[in-house]
Amino acid sequence: TIEFVHQVENPKICAIELHQLNSQQPPPTPPPPSPASPPPARPPTPPPPPPSSGSASFYMNAGGGSFNDGAGNLWQADTQYVNTGRISLTNAPISGTLIDQLYQSERWDMPTNPALTYNIPLANGEYECYLHFAETYAAIVQAGQRVFSVKMEGSVVIRDMDIYAEAGERNKAVVKKIDVTVSGGSLQIEFIHNKQNPTVCGIEIHPRTTASSSIVAINVGGPNFTDGTGKLWLSDVGYYDTGFVSSTSAPTSGTIVQTILQSERYGEMTFTIPLQNGLYDIDMLFAETYAGITQAGQRKFNVKIEGSIIISNLDVFAETGGRNRALIKSERVSVNDGNLNIQFIPVVQNPMINGIEVKGVFGGAPPPPPPVDSPLAVPMFQSIYINCGSVTSTQGSGGITWKKDEFFNTGKSYSPKNIPSISGAGNSQAGTKDAFLYQSERFDDVLIDPDLIYEIPVPDGVFEVRLHFADIYSKTWQDGARVFDVLLEGVEAFSSLDIYKEVGANVALTKIANTNVKDGFLTIEFRAIVENPKINAIEVHAVGELSNHYAHAVPGGPYYQTNTLNQASVPVQMDGTFSHTHASGALLTSWVWKKTGSNQVIGTGEKPILSFPVGVHDLTLTVTDSVGDVASDVTTVTIRPFGYPDVESLTPDSGEFASGQEVIITGSGFNLVRFVSFGDKQLNGGDIQVINPTTIKVFVAPLGTTSGAVPVSVSTPLGESNAIGYTYFDGVPVSFSKGTIKTSIFGPTTLAFDQKGRLYVGTQGGDIIRFTLDDNFNVIDELTSSIVSQSEPPYRTILGIAFDPSEKNIEEPTVYVASNFLFHGLIQSFNGKINAVSGANLDKIENIITGLPISDHDHGVNGLEFDDNGNLYIQIGGNTNAGVPGELSSSGLQKEDYLSAATLVAPIKKPGFNGNVEYTSNGYLKAGIDVRVFASGQRNPFDIVFHSNGHLYATDNGPNFNFGDASLSCNSQGPDPKDKDELNLIEDGNYYGHPNRLRGQTDPRQCVYRNFDDPQGNTPAIKRLESSSNGITEFQTAHFGGQLRGQLIIGRYKGALYHVKLSSDGK
């Protein structure tokens, strides 16, 4: 038998010779076959013997080749047992398992084929059958898109199986256990179509006589107990970290172990069970016994085992159909760290659990863990922070602990006697680069010591290394006084580094490079050229498979409050609800609030009420999502002292600008009032009456000069209060109501109206949904087109829709669509497109522009807008946080491309228009491309609009804390910035402050990061906006007496709508 096993591409063979080694003569030449007597067909190779009842187990890899897993089990190919089906493969990592390879192949069944059926020869007897699934098809982006049933031995054993719904995301293992009796000499497993195509990744069969043996059974919330079979159930004391106990005497149906289900522990909690490393079956016992739960949906929670969400939105009442009914959830898990960790995470109400039983798989000793050099053994990497030269660990900003100096071979520590002030560190924009890091260092005395080397233990993989320097030694404060090389993994990363020459004395300098570790140790070497090499701090961050950057913390604020009751501390409602994650199918699971620079937790949850004394307080919010990604960001809380003026309300809060009216101001601290401000107008003396310290009467509000809101505040000798808006209107107050046009749209991203008033919505999944509305905005017709999502696998995300105003075909206009393949993992960096979709049913598609850059995270080809000449303006997101590769990129590797982080323009109506964008080997555009950069320096310009005043306006998302450093030149960087979003007036040739080092080679402006407060060398924004301000349009109608006509309407993600009034010149 000669077998060819797939690894990469298709195995092949050209010829085979056979020679008998023990023969003294060469084999005779065989005669040619007779046409009348064809050679006999070779009999089929019999399958390996199936397990008989009581014998070894059976493992089958559906759609893939044979392989041995980390536990020593041989998984056979499935070709000898199956009747039909197609094969799909992926190289995506699979969560929730140590055997990625099993889930990276699948066999699926087309509806035109017979039902996908396996016939596996088995001796008659009792078996446990495990079916392995993972949703790896990129077109499946939500629950309900693939549903099927499974029969065994002619009976339905799984009804309406939805892999995505059970896993909560793609590329996550799901295992189903079925007990089955075989009586006819083979096990038949049939997969039945419902919606989309049935699929399976693996089949595992074990005779019942070798079933799992109980290792530990825990009576959660109750005492030690021996059941009727003699099994000892232990109290949960010593296994849990927190939670509350509840018990009932009500009988429980569906189980013989009633006692276990009559006690429970509830709350957000974690159970830690010491176990030998290996493979285990976990049975979790539940019963809804709380009288307050009377229907499905009132209690839901997630269960995380060994760091992965295994059960999402578990609703015990819904699954059992009532209270006091038993539910057992069985999962197979691998333990690799000596402890089984089971975490219960609330979704609605408190999680709960009644019992836990752990069984060693198939009666033997648990299998060994995978070898340390196996990718299955690599855990999620925790970033490393080292304060070089320091003998103690120190808590820094953002809740980061900088470890004392370690992992070095030689050198000396140094701190100057007079601690210097470090420029570019320790301020609000500096992220984790605290000033204390630069006030100590390790240096290498080249006269007596070998080269300074750090050997930092890390798993094999790609890492981003951040080296922090500041020249704090006065004797090297001149160019060329200290010069050295830095090598990573033996490769020169920074040549002839001269800190003073680059930034001067006592100025922070950060150098960033990626390196590939293959021996378990990250080696950083410092080689002297002139004087002694040195280093102040080291950061190591995982890149690619070891790390994700999907979570985003948004702590809100800054917050201001006055101590009106003269309390020791003042309660403040925090708001972290804008925090989110982009991980597919994931949810945020925790919000932790700490004092910045301290490890003290002061609150948890999205909107905690926290108390603060008078003063300014820095806070850090850290969020974690359900796939384990973590992100942090900072905010401030300011508590003003007792007696400080505080405005709470205005009655009324609006009025006609042409006629004044009485206004009552309520609040506190209105003592010795100096004046009341309405915008730039100050009222005092006879214009106002201080009725008491909480009330001021304004006899006549000053006349307004135009419609719109002005800030109203109160000034006393202690200072000026907060401001509340008073809105002027021209006879008709501006007032909107909110309604719903359509619910249950998956991931709407962008919208536009055609000339007939039909509404088009683009989605994350690549669909275009067209709504025909009546005069009251009720949907009277609806059409969904998936032609964009289906145009190229695995899927496309739509982030922009536009219509050409010169379109002649009003009934069936062409829809111009910006489509992307996001989170592509550096394999589709130039896959952004502009598509033209047409036809009565939106069933025709054409590529207008291809080859546009997209990040490997969530920035891509965004908003679109036409001018009156048919030129198309395109918003392209950036690949970096502020010009330097970093955490904004999922891989951490992406630089800016030639067309990224900019507004582009394309004359698509030009005869012979060439929109097939191609690049030279050094990244520049090839000649003849009819797409160019119109305006540069925008980090993530999401939307764009041509105003009736002739100007072009766009929103731009500002940089995030801890998402990547700022470019200070074309080859140096500084601390990562954080800034608000912007409203920009887009004009040809302008640079708006976000660096692109590639374009900076010919336009030096574009190598330097500039923010709103640093207009030198760039065009400043015309207005700062709150974080995640995205959509933009012009209000063009005469409603409300025309008060809003010409104003810009800007939509904030999960937030408000803003209206922005422009100056007469539009600037």
Short mmCIF file of N, CA, C and O in Angstrom, two decimals, residues 745-784:
data_model
loop_
_atom_site.label_atom_id
_atom_site.label_comp_id
_atom_site.label_asym_id
_atom_site.label_seq_id
_atom_site.Cartn_x
_atom_site.Cartn_y
_atom_site.Cartn_z
N ILE A 745 -31.94 44.20 11.47
CA ILE A 745 -30.98 44.30 10.38
C ILE A 745 -29.62 43.97 10.96
O ILE A 745 -29.19 44.56 11.95
N PHE A 746 -28.91 43.02 10.34
CA PHE A 746 -27.60 42.63 10.87
C PHE A 746 -26.55 43.66 10.48
O PHE A 746 -26.23 43.83 9.31
N GLY A 747 -26.01 44.38 11.46
CA GLY A 747 -24.86 45.25 11.26
C GLY A 747 -25.03 46.34 10.22
O GLY A 747 -24.22 46.45 9.30
N PRO A 748 -26.07 47.20 10.33
CA PRO A 748 -26.17 48.30 9.38
C PRO A 748 -24.99 49.26 9.54
O PRO A 748 -24.58 49.56 10.66
N THR A 749 -24.42 49.72 8.43
CA THR A 749 -23.23 50.56 8.48
C THR A 749 -23.41 51.91 7.78
O THR A 749 -22.79 52.88 8.16
N THR A 750 -24.23 51.97 6.76
CA THR A 750 -24.31 53.19 5.94
C THR A 750 -25.67 53.24 5.27
O THR A 750 -26.32 52.20 5.08
N LEU A 751 -26.14 54.44 4.92
CA LEU A 751 -27.43 54.56 4.24
C LEU A 751 -27.41 55.73 3.27
O LEU A 751 -26.60 56.65 3.38
N ALA A 752 -28.31 55.66 2.29
CA ALA A 752 -28.45 56.75 1.30
C ALA A 752 -29.83 56.63 0.67
O ALA A 752 -30.43 55.55 0.63
N PHE A 753 -30.35 57.77 0.16
CA PHE A 753 -31.63 57.81 -0.53
C PHE A 753 -31.38 58.01 -2.03
O PHE A 753 -30.48 58.77 -2.43
N ASP A 754 -32.18 57.33 -2.87
CA ASP A 754 -32.10 57.63 -4.30
C ASP A 754 -33.05 58.77 -4.64
O ASP A 754 -33.72 59.34 -3.75
N GLN A 755 -33.14 59.12 -5.92
CA GLN A 755 -33.93 60.29 -6.31
C GLN A 755 -35.42 60.06 -6.14
O GLN A 755 -36.20 61.02 -6.11
N LYS A 756 -35.86 58.80 -6.01
CA LYS A 756 -37.27 58.52 -5.77
C LYS A 756 -37.59 58.46 -4.27
O LYS A 756 -38.73 58.18 -3.90
N GLY A 757 -36.60 58.68 -3.43
CA GLY A 757 -36.84 58.66 -2.00
C GLY A 757 -36.77 57.29 -1.37
O GLY A 757 -37.14 57.12 -0.20
N ARG A 758 -36.28 56.30 -2.11
CA ARG A 758 -36.11 54.97 -1.53
C ARG A 758 -34.83 54.94 -0.70
O ARG A 758 -33.81 55.52 -1.09
N LEU A 759 -34.90 54.25 0.42
CA LEU A 759 -33.78 54.19 1.36
C LEU A 759 -32.97 52.92 1.12
O LEU A 759 -33.51 51.82 1.09
N TYR A 760 -31.64 53.07 0.99
CA TYR A 760 -30.73 51.95 0.80
C TYR A 760 -29.83 51.85 2.02
O TYR A 760 -29.23 52.84 2.45
N VAL A 761 -29.72 50.64 2.58
CA VAL A 761 -28.90 50.40 3.77
C VAL A 761 -27.86 49.35 3.43
O VAL A 761 -28.18 48.28 2.90
N GLY A 762 -26.59 49.63 3.73
CA GLY A 762 -25.51 48.67 3.58
C GLY A 762 -25.20 48.02 4.91
O GLY A 762 -25.39 48.62 5.97
N THR A 763 -24.71 46.76 4.89
CA THR A 763 -24.51 46.02 6.14
C THR A 763 -23.10 45.44 6.21
O THR A 763 -22.39 45.31 5.21
N GLN A 764 -22.75 45.03 7.43
CA GLN A 764 -21.48 44.35 7.67
C GLN A 764 -21.37 43.06 6.87
O GLN A 764 -20.28 42.67 6.47
N GLY A 765 -22.48 42.37 6.68
CA GLY A 765 -22.46 41.12 5.96
C GLY A 765 -22.46 41.27 4.45
O GLY A 765 -22.47 40.28 3.73
N GLY A 766 -22.46 42.53 3.95
CA GLY A 766 -22.37 42.76 2.52
C GLY A 766 -23.69 42.83 1.79
O GLY A 766 -23.72 42.80 0.56
N ASP A 767 -24.80 42.93 2.52
CA ASP A 767 -26.11 43.04 1.87
C ASP A 767 -26.45 44.51 1.61
O ASP A 767 -26.05 45.40 2.36
N ILE A 768 -27.24 44.73 0.56
CA ILE A 768 -27.89 46.02 0.31
C ILE A 768 -29.39 45.80 0.51
O ILE A 768 -29.97 44.93 -0.14
N ILE A 769 -29.99 46.57 1.40
CA ILE A 769 -31.43 46.45 1.65
C ILE A 769 -32.09 47.74 1.18
O ILE A 769 -31.71 48.84 1.62
N ARG A 770 -33.06 47.62 0.27
CA ARG A 770 -33.76 48.79 -0.26
C ARG A 770 -35.17 48.83 0.31
O ARG A 770 -35.92 47.86 0.22
N PHE A 771 -35.53 49.97 0.92
CA PHE A 771 -36.85 50.16 1.50
C PHE A 771 -37.60 51.22 0.71
O PHE A 771 -37.07 52.31 0.44
N THR A 772 -38.83 50.90 0.33
CA THR A 772 -39.74 51.91 -0.21
C THR A 772 -40.65 52.34 0.94
O THR A 772 -41.27 51.50 1.59
N LEU A 773 -40.71 53.65 1.20
CA LEU A 773 -41.40 54.18 2.37
C LEU A 773 -42.60 55.01 1.94
O LEU A 773 -42.59 55.66 0.88
N ASP A 774 -43.66 55.02 2.77
CA ASP A 774 -44.76 55.96 2.52
C ASP A 774 -44.43 57.29 3.20
O ASP A 774 -43.34 57.48 3.75
N ASP A 775 -45.39 58.23 3.18
CA ASP A 775 -45.12 59.56 3.72
C ASP A 775 -44.91 59.56 5.23
O ASP A 775 -44.37 60.52 5.78
N ASN A 776 -45.32 58.50 5.89
CA ASN A 776 -45.13 58.39 7.34
C ASN A 776 -43.97 57.45 7.69
O ASN A 776 -43.85 57.00 8.83
N PHE A 777 -43.13 57.17 6.70
CA PHE A 777 -41.92 56.36 6.89
C PHE A 777 -42.24 54.91 7.26
O PHE A 777 -41.44 54.24 7.89
N ASN A 778 -43.40 54.42 6.85
CA ASN A 778 -43.70 53.00 6.98
C ASN A 778 -43.17 52.26 5.76
O ASN A 778 -43.23 52.76 4.63
N VAL A 779 -42.63 51.07 5.96
CA VAL A 779 -42.09 50.29 4.85
C VAL A 779 -43.24 49.65 4.08
O VAL A 779 -44.03 48.90 4.64
N ILE A 780 -43.32 49.97 2.78
CA ILE A 780 -44.36 49.37 1.95
C ILE A 780 -43.77 48.38 0.94
O ILE A 780 -44.50 47.64 0.29
N ASP A 781 -42.44 48.38 0.81
CA ASP A 781 -41.79 47.38 -0.04
C ASP A 781 -40.34 47.25 0.42
O ASP A 781 -39.74 48.22 0.89
N GLU A 782 -39.79 46.05 0.26
CA GLU A 782 -38.44 45.79 0.76
C GLU A 782 -37.75 44.81 -0.17
O GLU A 782 -38.35 43.82 -0.61
N LEU A 783 -36.49 45.08 -0.50
CA LEU A 783 -35.70 44.20 -1.36
C LEU A 783 -34.31 44.06 -0.74
O LEU A 783 -33.68 45.05 -0.37
N THR A 784 -33.83 42.83 -0.63
CA THR A 784 -32.47 42.57 -0.15
C THR A 784 -31.64 41.96 -1.26
O THR A 784 -32.04 40.97 -1.87
#
